[in-house]
Coordinates of C-alpha atoms in Angstrom, one line a residue:
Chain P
X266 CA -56.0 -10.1 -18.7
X267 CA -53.5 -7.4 -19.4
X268 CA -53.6 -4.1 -19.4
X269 CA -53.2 -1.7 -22.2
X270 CA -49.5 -1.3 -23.3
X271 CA -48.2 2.2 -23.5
X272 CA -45.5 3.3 -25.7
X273 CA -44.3 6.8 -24.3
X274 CA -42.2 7.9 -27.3
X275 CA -43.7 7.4 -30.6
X276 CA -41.4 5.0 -32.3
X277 CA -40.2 6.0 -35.8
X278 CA -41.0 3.7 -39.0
X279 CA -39.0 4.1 -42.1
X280 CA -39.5 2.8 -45.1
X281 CA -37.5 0.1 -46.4
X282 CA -35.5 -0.6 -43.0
X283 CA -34.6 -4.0 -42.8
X284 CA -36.0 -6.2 -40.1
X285 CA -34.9 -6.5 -37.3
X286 CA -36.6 -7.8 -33.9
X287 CA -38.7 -4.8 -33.3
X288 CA -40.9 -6.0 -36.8
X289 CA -43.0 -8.4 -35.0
X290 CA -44.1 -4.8 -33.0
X291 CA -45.0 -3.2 -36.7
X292 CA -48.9 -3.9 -36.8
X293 CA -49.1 -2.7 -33.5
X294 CA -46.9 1.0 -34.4
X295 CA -49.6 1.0 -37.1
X296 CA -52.9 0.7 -35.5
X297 CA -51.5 2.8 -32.8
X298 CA -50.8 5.8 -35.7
X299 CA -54.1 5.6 -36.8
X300 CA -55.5 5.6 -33.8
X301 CA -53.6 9.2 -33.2
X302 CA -53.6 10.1 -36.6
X303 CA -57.6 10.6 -36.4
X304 CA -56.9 13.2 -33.7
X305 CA -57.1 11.3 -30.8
X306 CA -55.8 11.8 -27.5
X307 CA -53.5 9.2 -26.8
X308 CA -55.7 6.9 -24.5
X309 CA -52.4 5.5 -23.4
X310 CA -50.2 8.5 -22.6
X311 CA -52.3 10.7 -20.1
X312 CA -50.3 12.0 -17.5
X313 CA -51.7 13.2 -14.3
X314 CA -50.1 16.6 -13.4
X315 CA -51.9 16.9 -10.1
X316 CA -53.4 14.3 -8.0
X317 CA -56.5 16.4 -5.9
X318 CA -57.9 13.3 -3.6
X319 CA -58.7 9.8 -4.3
X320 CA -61.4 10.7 -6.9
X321 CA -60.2 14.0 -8.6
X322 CA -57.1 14.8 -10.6
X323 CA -55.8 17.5 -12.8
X324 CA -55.1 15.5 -16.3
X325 CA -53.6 17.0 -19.2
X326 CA -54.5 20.1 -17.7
X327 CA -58.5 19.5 -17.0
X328 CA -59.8 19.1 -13.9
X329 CA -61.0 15.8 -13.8
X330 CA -63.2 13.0 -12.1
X331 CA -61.2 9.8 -11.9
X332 CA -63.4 6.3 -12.5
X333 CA -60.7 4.1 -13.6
X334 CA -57.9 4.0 -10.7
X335 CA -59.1 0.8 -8.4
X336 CA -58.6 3.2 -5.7
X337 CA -61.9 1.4 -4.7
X338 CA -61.5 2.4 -0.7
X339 CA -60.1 5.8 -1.0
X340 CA -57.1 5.0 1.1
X341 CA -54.7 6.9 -1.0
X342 CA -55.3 9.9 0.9
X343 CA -56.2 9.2 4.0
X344 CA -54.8 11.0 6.6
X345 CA -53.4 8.1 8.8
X346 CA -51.8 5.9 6.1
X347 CA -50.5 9.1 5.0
X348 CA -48.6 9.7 8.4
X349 CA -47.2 6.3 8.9
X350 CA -45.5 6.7 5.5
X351 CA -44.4 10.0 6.5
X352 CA -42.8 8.5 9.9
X353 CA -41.4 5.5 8.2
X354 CA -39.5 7.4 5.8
X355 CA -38.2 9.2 8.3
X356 CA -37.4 6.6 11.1
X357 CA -36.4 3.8 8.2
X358 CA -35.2 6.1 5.0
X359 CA -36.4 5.7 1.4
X360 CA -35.8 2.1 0.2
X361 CA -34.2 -1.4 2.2
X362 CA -31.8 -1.4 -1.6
X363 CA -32.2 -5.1 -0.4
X364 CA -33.8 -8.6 -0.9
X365 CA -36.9 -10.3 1.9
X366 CA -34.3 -13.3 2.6
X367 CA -30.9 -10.9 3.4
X368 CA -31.7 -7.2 4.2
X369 CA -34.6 -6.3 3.1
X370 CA -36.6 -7.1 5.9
X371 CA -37.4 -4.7 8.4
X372 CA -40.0 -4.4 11.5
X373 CA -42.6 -2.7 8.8
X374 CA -42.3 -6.0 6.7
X375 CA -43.3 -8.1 9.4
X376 CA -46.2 -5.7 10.9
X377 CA -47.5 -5.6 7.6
X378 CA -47.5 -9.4 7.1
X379 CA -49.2 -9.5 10.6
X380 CA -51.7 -7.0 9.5
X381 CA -52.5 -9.1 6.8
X382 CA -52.8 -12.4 8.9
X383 CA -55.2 -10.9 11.0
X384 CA -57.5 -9.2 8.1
X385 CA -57.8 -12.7 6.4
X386 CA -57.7 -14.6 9.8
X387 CA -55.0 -17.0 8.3
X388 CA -51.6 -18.7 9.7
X389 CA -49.3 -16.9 7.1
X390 CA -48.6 -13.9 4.8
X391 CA -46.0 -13.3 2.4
X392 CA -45.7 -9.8 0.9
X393 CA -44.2 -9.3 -2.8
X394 CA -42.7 -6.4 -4.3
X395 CA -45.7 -6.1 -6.9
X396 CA -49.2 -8.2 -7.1
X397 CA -47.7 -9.4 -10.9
X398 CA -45.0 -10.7 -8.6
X399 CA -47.0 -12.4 -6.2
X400 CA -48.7 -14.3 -8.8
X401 CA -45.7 -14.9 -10.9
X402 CA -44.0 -16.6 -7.7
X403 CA -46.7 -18.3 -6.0
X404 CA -47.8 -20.0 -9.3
X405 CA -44.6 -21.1 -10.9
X406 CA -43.4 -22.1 -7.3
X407 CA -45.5 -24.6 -6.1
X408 CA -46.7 -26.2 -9.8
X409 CA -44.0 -27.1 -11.9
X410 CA -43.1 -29.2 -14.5
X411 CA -45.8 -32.5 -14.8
X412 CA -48.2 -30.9 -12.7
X413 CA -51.3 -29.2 -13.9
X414 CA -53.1 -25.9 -13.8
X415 CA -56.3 -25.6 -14.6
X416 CA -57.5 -21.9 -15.1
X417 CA -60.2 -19.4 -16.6
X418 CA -59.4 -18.3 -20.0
X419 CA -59.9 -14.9 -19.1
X420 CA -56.9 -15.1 -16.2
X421 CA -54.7 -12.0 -15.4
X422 CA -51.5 -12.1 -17.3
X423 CA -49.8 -12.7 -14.5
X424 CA -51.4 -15.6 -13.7
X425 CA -50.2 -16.7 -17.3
X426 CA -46.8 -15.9 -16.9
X427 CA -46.1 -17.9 -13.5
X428 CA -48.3 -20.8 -15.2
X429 CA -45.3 -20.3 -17.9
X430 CA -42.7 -19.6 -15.7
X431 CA -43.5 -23.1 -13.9
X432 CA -43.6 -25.2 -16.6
X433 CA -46.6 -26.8 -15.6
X434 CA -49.6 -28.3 -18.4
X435 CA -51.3 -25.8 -19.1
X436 CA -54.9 -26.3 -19.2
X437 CA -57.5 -23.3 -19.5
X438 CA -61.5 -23.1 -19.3
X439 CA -64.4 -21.4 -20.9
X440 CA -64.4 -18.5 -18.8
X441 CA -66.8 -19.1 -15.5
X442 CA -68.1 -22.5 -17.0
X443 CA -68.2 -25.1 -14.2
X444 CA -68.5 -28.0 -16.5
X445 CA -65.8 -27.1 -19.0
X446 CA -63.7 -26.9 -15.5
X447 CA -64.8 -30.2 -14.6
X448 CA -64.6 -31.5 -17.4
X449 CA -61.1 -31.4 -17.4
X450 CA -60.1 -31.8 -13.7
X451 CA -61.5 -35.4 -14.4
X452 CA -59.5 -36.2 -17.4
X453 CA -56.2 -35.0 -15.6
X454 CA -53.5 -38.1 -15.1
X455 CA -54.1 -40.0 -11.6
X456 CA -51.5 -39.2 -9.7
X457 CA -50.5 -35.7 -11.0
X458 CA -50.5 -32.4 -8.9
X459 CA -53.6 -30.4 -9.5
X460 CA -53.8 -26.5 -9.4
X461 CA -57.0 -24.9 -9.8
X462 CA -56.5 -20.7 -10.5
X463 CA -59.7 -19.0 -10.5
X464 CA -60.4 -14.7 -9.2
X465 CA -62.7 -13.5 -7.1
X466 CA -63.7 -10.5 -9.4
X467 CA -62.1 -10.3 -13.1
X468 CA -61.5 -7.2 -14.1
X469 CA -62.3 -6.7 -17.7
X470 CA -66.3 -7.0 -17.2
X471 CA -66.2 -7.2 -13.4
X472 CA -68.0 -10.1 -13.1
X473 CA -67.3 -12.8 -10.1
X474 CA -66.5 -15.9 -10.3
X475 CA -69.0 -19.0 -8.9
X476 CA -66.9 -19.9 -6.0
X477 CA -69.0 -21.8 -4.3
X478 CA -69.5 -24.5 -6.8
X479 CA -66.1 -24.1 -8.5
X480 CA -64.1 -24.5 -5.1
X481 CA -66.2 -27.4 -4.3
X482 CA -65.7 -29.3 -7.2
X483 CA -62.0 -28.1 -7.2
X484 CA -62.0 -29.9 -3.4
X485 CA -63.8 -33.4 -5.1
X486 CA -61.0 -33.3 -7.6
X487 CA -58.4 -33.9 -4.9
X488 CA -56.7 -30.1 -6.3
X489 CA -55.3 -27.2 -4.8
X490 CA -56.9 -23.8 -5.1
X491 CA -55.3 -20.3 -5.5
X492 CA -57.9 -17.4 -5.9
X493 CA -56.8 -14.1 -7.0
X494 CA -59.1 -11.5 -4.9
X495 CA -57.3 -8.6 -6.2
X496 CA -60.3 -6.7 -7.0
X497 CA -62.4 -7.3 -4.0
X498 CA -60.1 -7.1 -1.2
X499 CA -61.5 -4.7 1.3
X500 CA -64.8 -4.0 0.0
X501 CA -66.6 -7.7 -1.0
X502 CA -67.3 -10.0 2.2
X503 CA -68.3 -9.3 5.5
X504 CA -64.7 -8.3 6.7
X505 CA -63.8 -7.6 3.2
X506 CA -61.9 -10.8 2.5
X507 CA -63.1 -11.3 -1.1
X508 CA -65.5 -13.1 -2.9
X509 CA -64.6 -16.3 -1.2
X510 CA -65.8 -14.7 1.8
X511 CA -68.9 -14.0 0.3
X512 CA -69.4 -17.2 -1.2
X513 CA -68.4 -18.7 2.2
X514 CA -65.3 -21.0 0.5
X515 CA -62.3 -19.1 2.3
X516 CA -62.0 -22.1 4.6
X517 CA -61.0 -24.2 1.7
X518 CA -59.0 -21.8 -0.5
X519 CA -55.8 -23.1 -0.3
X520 CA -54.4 -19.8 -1.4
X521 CA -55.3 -15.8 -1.6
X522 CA -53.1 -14.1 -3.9
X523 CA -54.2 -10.1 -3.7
X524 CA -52.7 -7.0 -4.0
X525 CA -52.0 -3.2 -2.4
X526 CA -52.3 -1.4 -5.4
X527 CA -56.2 -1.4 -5.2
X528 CA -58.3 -1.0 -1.9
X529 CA -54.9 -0.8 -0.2
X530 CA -53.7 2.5 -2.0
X531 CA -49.8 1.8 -2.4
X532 CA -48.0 -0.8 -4.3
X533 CA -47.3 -4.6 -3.4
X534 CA -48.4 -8.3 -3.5
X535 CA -49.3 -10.8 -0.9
X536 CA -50.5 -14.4 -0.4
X537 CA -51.9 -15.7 2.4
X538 CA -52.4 -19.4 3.2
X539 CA -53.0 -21.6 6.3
X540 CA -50.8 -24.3 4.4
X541 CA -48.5 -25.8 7.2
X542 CA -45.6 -25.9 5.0
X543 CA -45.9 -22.3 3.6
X544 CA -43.1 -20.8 5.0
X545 CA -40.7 -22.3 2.8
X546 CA -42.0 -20.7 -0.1
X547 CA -39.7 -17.4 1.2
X548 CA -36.3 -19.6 0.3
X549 CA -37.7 -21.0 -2.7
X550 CA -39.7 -18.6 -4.8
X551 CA -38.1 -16.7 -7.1
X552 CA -39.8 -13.7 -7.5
X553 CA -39.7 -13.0 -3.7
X554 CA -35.8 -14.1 -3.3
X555 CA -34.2 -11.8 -6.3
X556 CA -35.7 -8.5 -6.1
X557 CA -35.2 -6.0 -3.4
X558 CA -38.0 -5.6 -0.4
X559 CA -40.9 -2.7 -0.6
X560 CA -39.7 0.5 0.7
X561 CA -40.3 1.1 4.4
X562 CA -42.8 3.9 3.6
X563 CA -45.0 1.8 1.3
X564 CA -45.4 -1.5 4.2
X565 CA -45.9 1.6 6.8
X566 CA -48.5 2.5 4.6
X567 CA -50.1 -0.6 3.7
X568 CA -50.1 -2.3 7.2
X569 CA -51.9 0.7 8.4
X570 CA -54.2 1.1 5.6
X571 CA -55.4 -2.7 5.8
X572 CA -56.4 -2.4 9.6
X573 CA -58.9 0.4 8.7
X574 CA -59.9 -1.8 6.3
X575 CA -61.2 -4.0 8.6
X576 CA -63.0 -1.6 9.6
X577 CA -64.4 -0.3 6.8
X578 CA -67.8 -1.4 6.8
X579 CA -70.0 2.0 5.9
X580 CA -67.5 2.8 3.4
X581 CA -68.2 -1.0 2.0
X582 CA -71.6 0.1 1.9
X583 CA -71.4 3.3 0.3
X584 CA -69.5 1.8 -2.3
X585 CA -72.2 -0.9 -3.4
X586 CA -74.6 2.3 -3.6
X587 CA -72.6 3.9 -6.1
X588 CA -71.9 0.9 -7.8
X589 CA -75.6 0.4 -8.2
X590 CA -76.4 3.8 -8.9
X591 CA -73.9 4.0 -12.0
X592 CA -74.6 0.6 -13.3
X593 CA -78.5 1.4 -13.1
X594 CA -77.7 4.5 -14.6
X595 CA -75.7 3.7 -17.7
X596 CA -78.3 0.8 -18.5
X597 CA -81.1 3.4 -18.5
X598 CA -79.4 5.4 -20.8
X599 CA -79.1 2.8 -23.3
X600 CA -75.2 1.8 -22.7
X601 CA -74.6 -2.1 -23.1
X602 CA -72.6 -3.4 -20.1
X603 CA -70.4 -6.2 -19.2
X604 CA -72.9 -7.6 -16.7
X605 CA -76.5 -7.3 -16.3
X606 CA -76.6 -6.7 -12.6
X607 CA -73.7 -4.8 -10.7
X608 CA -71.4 -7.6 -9.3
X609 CA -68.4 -5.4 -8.4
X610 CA -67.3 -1.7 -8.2
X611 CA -65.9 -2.2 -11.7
X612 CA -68.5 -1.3 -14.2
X613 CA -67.7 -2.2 -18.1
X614 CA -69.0 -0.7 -20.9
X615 CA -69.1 -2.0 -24.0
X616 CA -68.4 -0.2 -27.3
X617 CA -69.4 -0.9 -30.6
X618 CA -65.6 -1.2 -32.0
X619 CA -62.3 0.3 -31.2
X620 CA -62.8 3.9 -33.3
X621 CA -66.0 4.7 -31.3
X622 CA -64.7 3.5 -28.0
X623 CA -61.4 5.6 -28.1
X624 CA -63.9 8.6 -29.5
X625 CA -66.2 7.7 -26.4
X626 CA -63.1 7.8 -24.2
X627 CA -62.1 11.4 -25.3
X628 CA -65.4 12.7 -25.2
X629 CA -65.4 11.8 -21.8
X630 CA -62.0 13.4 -20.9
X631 CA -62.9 16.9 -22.3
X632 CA -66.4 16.2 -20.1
X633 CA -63.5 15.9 -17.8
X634 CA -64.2 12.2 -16.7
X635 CA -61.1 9.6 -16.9
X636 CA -62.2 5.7 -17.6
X637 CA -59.7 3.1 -18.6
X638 CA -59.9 2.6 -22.1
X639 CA -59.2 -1.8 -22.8
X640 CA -59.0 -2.3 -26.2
X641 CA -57.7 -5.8 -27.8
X642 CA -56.0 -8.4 -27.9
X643 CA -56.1 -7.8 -23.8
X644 CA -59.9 -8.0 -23.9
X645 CA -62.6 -10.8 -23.5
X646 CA -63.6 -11.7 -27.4
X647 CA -61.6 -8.9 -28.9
X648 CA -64.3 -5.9 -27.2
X649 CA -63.6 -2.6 -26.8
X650 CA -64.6 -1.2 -23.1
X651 CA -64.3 1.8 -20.9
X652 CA -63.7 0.4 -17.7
X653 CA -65.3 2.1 -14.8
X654 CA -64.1 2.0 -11.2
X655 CA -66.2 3.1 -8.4
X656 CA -64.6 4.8 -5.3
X657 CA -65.7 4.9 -1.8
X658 CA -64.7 8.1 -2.0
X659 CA -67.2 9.1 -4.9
X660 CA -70.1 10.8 -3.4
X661 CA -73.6 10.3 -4.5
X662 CA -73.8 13.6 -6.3
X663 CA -70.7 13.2 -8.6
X664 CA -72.0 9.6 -9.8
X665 CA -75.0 11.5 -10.9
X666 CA -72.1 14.1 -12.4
X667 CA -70.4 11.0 -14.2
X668 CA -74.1 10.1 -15.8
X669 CA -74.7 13.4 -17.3
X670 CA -71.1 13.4 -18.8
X671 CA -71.5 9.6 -20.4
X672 CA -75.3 10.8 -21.6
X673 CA -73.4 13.9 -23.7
X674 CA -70.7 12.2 -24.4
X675 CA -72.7 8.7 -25.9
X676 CA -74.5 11.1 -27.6
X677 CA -72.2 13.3 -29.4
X678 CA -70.4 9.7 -30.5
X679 CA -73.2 8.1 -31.6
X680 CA -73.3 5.1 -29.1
X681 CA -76.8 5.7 -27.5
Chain Q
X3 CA -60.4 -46.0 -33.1
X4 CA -57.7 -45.9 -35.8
X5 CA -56.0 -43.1 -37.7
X6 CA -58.1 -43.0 -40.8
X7 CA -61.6 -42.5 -38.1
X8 CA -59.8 -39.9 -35.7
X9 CA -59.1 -38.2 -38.9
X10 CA -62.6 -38.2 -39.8
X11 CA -64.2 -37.4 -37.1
X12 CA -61.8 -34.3 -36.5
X13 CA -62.8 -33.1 -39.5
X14 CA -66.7 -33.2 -38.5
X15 CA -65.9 -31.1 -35.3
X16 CA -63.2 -28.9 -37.4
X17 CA -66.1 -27.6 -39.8
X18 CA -68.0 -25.1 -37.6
X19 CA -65.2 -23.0 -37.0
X20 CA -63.5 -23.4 -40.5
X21 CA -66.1 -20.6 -41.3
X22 CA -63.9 -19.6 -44.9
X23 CA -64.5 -23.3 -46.0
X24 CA -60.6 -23.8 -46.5
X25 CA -59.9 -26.6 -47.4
X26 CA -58.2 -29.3 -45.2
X27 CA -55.1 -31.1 -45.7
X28 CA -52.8 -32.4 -43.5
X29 CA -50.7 -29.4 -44.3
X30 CA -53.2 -26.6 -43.1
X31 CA -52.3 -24.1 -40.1
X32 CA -54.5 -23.5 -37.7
X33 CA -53.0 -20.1 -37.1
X34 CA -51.6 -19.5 -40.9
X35 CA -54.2 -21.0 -43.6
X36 CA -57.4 -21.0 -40.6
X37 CA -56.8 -17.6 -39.0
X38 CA -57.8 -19.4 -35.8
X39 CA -57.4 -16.6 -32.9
X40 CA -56.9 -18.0 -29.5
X41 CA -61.1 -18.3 -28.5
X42 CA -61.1 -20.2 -31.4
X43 CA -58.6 -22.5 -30.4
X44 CA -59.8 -22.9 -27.2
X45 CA -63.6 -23.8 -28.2
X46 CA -62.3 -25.7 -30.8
X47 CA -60.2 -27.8 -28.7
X48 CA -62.4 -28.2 -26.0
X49 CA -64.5 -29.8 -29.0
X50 CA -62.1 -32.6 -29.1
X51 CA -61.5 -32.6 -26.1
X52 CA -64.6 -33.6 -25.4
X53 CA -65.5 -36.2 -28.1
X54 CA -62.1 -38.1 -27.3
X55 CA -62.1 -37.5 -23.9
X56 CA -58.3 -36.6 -23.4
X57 CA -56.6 -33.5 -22.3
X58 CA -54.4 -30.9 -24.4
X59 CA -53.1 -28.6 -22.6
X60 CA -51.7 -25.5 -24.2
X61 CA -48.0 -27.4 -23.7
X62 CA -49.3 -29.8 -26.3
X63 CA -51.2 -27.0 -28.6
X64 CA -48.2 -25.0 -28.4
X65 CA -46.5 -28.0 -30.7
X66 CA -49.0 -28.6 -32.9
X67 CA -49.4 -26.2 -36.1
X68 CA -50.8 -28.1 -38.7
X69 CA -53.9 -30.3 -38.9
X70 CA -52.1 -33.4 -39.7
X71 CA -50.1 -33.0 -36.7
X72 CA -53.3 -32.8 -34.7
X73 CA -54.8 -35.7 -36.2
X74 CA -51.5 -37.7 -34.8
X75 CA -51.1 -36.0 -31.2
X76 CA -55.2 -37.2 -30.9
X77 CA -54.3 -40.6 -32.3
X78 CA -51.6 -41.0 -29.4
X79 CA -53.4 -39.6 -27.3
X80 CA -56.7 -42.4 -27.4
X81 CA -53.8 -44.7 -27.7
X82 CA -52.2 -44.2 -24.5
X83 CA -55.0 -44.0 -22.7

């Protein structure tokens, strides 16, 4: 699913103009005005003028609790990743200004690739600029035209726009519905190529996905399988490998598509794979070939935040305590949520429609408490959510904080 | 099965989303005249998907607008098989 688009400047109507290609944008100018016409905030504009620690910020000039940054491990500040970006910069300068496959690669590239190889315990890593990238790549790389994906209707956009890029049939599921996948892995052409794209975590609801059953039948089906753990690298699992480490499938996961912009605390994309041919995706993947390498400072920073990762284990279990404790929490107060029992450190609340939920969302900034607000069409059947995002880093007394502000808040709204 | 039956029996599985009773003539969108959002489409297709047994994938949806072109793409598609 995507994420909320943001218009920075308010674009400027007027009456009468003739169209143009920015008209098929008007309905969206228009809910958009009436959203900030009621007074709103814009829920899509907040700037952070000050960044305190993983978990508190200065926001439009409040001091506030952050719940919505996937900074689920805390890394962001953490003293060691901190210094190895600081020494990179230094020893490697700001940016490689160059692509993986001429320039761009440098020792950090590599260490960080290694890093990664060892955290998942698999033959081969490729890092991307971006997670979208990695996605974008990986997918419209290995299944193009006349072969066939098979994906969960409530997919990442980027997972959409490499199954477009590829030119691949196109075939989605009823989210998490192991028949409606079978179902149509059976009816697929003999003889075609077979993708099967599920995520560990999805990210609207935070829900997982049935692995187990779905990578099995994926297997019977004689199809590949790429699982997105994004959201649960470095905190579900033993080792923090993801749900497919929890479900015990990461054996026959063909590939892991994640990200460093969550547990990891920088920016960047990876896959990871034990396919013997792998390595020639670095020639032939588009997204990795035409763009220029992650900065020195941001690999530095990455390689050495996933080895504490693996690591990580009490801060693993501290985070399943607060993601308890909230989820527990909001249900006793009345809140409906996206899952009945907590399944992730992403927490969804569901609001009533989009007025209330943007109301909701305010109330809780002035509390001082930042959510993500997800609003349509980039939600699950058109709901309106605040997104919650638990943080290692949160400690047991500000989750009982963030209670007390969604109690006042749902009450001065009207939601509970 | 031949045109006339597929026709027929997309009709039957058309009716529980067609929820404004509009009626259906070869000519009607599924976007347009049915307001069909993209859950819609998917339940809806899985649907026939399922009676005919066949596979559309959204490469296939992505051509068909109206419901006379479905009934034809469905035809062709029990046809082939």
């Amino acid at each position: 699913m995507s994420e909320g688009i943001s218009q920075p400047d308010k674009p400027e109507t007027l009456e009468g103009e003739s169209r143009d290609l920015f008209s098929k944008f008007d309905d969206l100018i228009a809910m958009r005005e009436g959203l900030l016409a009621s007074g709103q905030e814009d829920p899509f504009n907040l700037v952070m003028e000050k960044v305190l620690s993983p978990t508190r910020a200065i926001c439009n000039g409040r001091d506030t609790i952050l719940l919505g940054t996937y900074n689920y491990m805390g890394m962001t500040f953490d003293p060691d990743v901190v210094e190895a970006g600081k020494q990179a910069l230094e020893d490697f300068g700001s940016g490689t200004t160059g692509s993986r496959v001429l320039n761009g690669t440098y020792q950090g590239h590599k260490e960080c690739e290694d890093a990664l190889r060892e955290f998942y315990a698999m033959d081969h890593a490729m890092v991307f600029s971006t997670g979208y990238q990695a996605n974008l790549g990986i997918i419209s790389t290995i299944a193009g035209k006349g072969d066939y994906i098979v994906l969960d209707i409530d997919s990442h956009a980027s997972i959409w726009d490499g199954c477009a890029m590829g030119k691949a049939e196109v075939v989605p599921f009823k989210h998490n519905d192991l028949e409606a996948m079978e179902k149509r892995l059976r009816r697929i052409p003999e003889g075609a190529g077979k993708l099967v794209v599920l995520e560990g975590v999805y990210s609207m609801l935070g829900d997982i996905a049935p692995l187990k059953e779905m990578v099995a039948v994926a297997k019977k089906y004689g199809a590949m399988v790429l699982v997105d753990e994004a959201h649960s690298m470095g905190f579900i699992g033993e080792h923090g490998r993801g749900v497919c480490e929890q479900a015990g499938v990461i054996d026959d996961v063909d590939f892991i598509i994640g990200t460093f912009s969550k547990s990891v605390g920088t920016v960047g994309g990876f896959c990871v794979s034990n396919h013997p041919k792998f390595e020639i995706l670095r020639l032939v993947c588009r997204p990795y070939v035409f763009t220029a390498s992650l900065p020195p400072s941001v690999v530095a920073t990455a390689a050495t935040s996933i080895r504490k990762l693996m690591h990580g284990s009490n801060k693993r279990a501290h985070l399943w305590e607060n993601s308890k404790r909230l989820h527990g929490g909001l249900k006793d107060l009345g809140f409906e949520l996206g899952t009945e029992e907590p399944q992730s450190a992403i927490v969804a609340v569901i609001m009533p429609d989009l007025e209330r939920g943007a109301a909701m969302w305010e109330a809780l900034l002035k509390e001082g408490l930042y959510v993500n607000l997800a609003r349509p069409p980039a939600t699950p059947a058109n709901m309106t959510l605040l997104r919650c995002s638990l943080c290692a880093e949160h400690s047991e007394e500000e989750v009982e904080t963030i209670l007390g502000m969604f109690k006042r808040a749902g009450k001065a709204v009207g939601i509970i | 099965m031949d045109r006339p039956e597929t026709d027929q029996t997309i009709r039957r599985l058309i009716d529980p989303f067609n929820k404004k009773g509009v009626e259906i003539t070869e000519a009607t969108t599924f976007a347009g005249d049915l307001e069909f959002d993209s859950l819609t489409v998917m339940d809806f297709v899985a649907a026939i998907e399922d009676e005919f047994d066949v596979i559309i994938s959204m490469n296939q949806q992505a051509e068909i607008e109206t419901y006379g072109q479905l009934v034809g793409a469905v035809h062709k598609l029990q046809a082939d098989r």
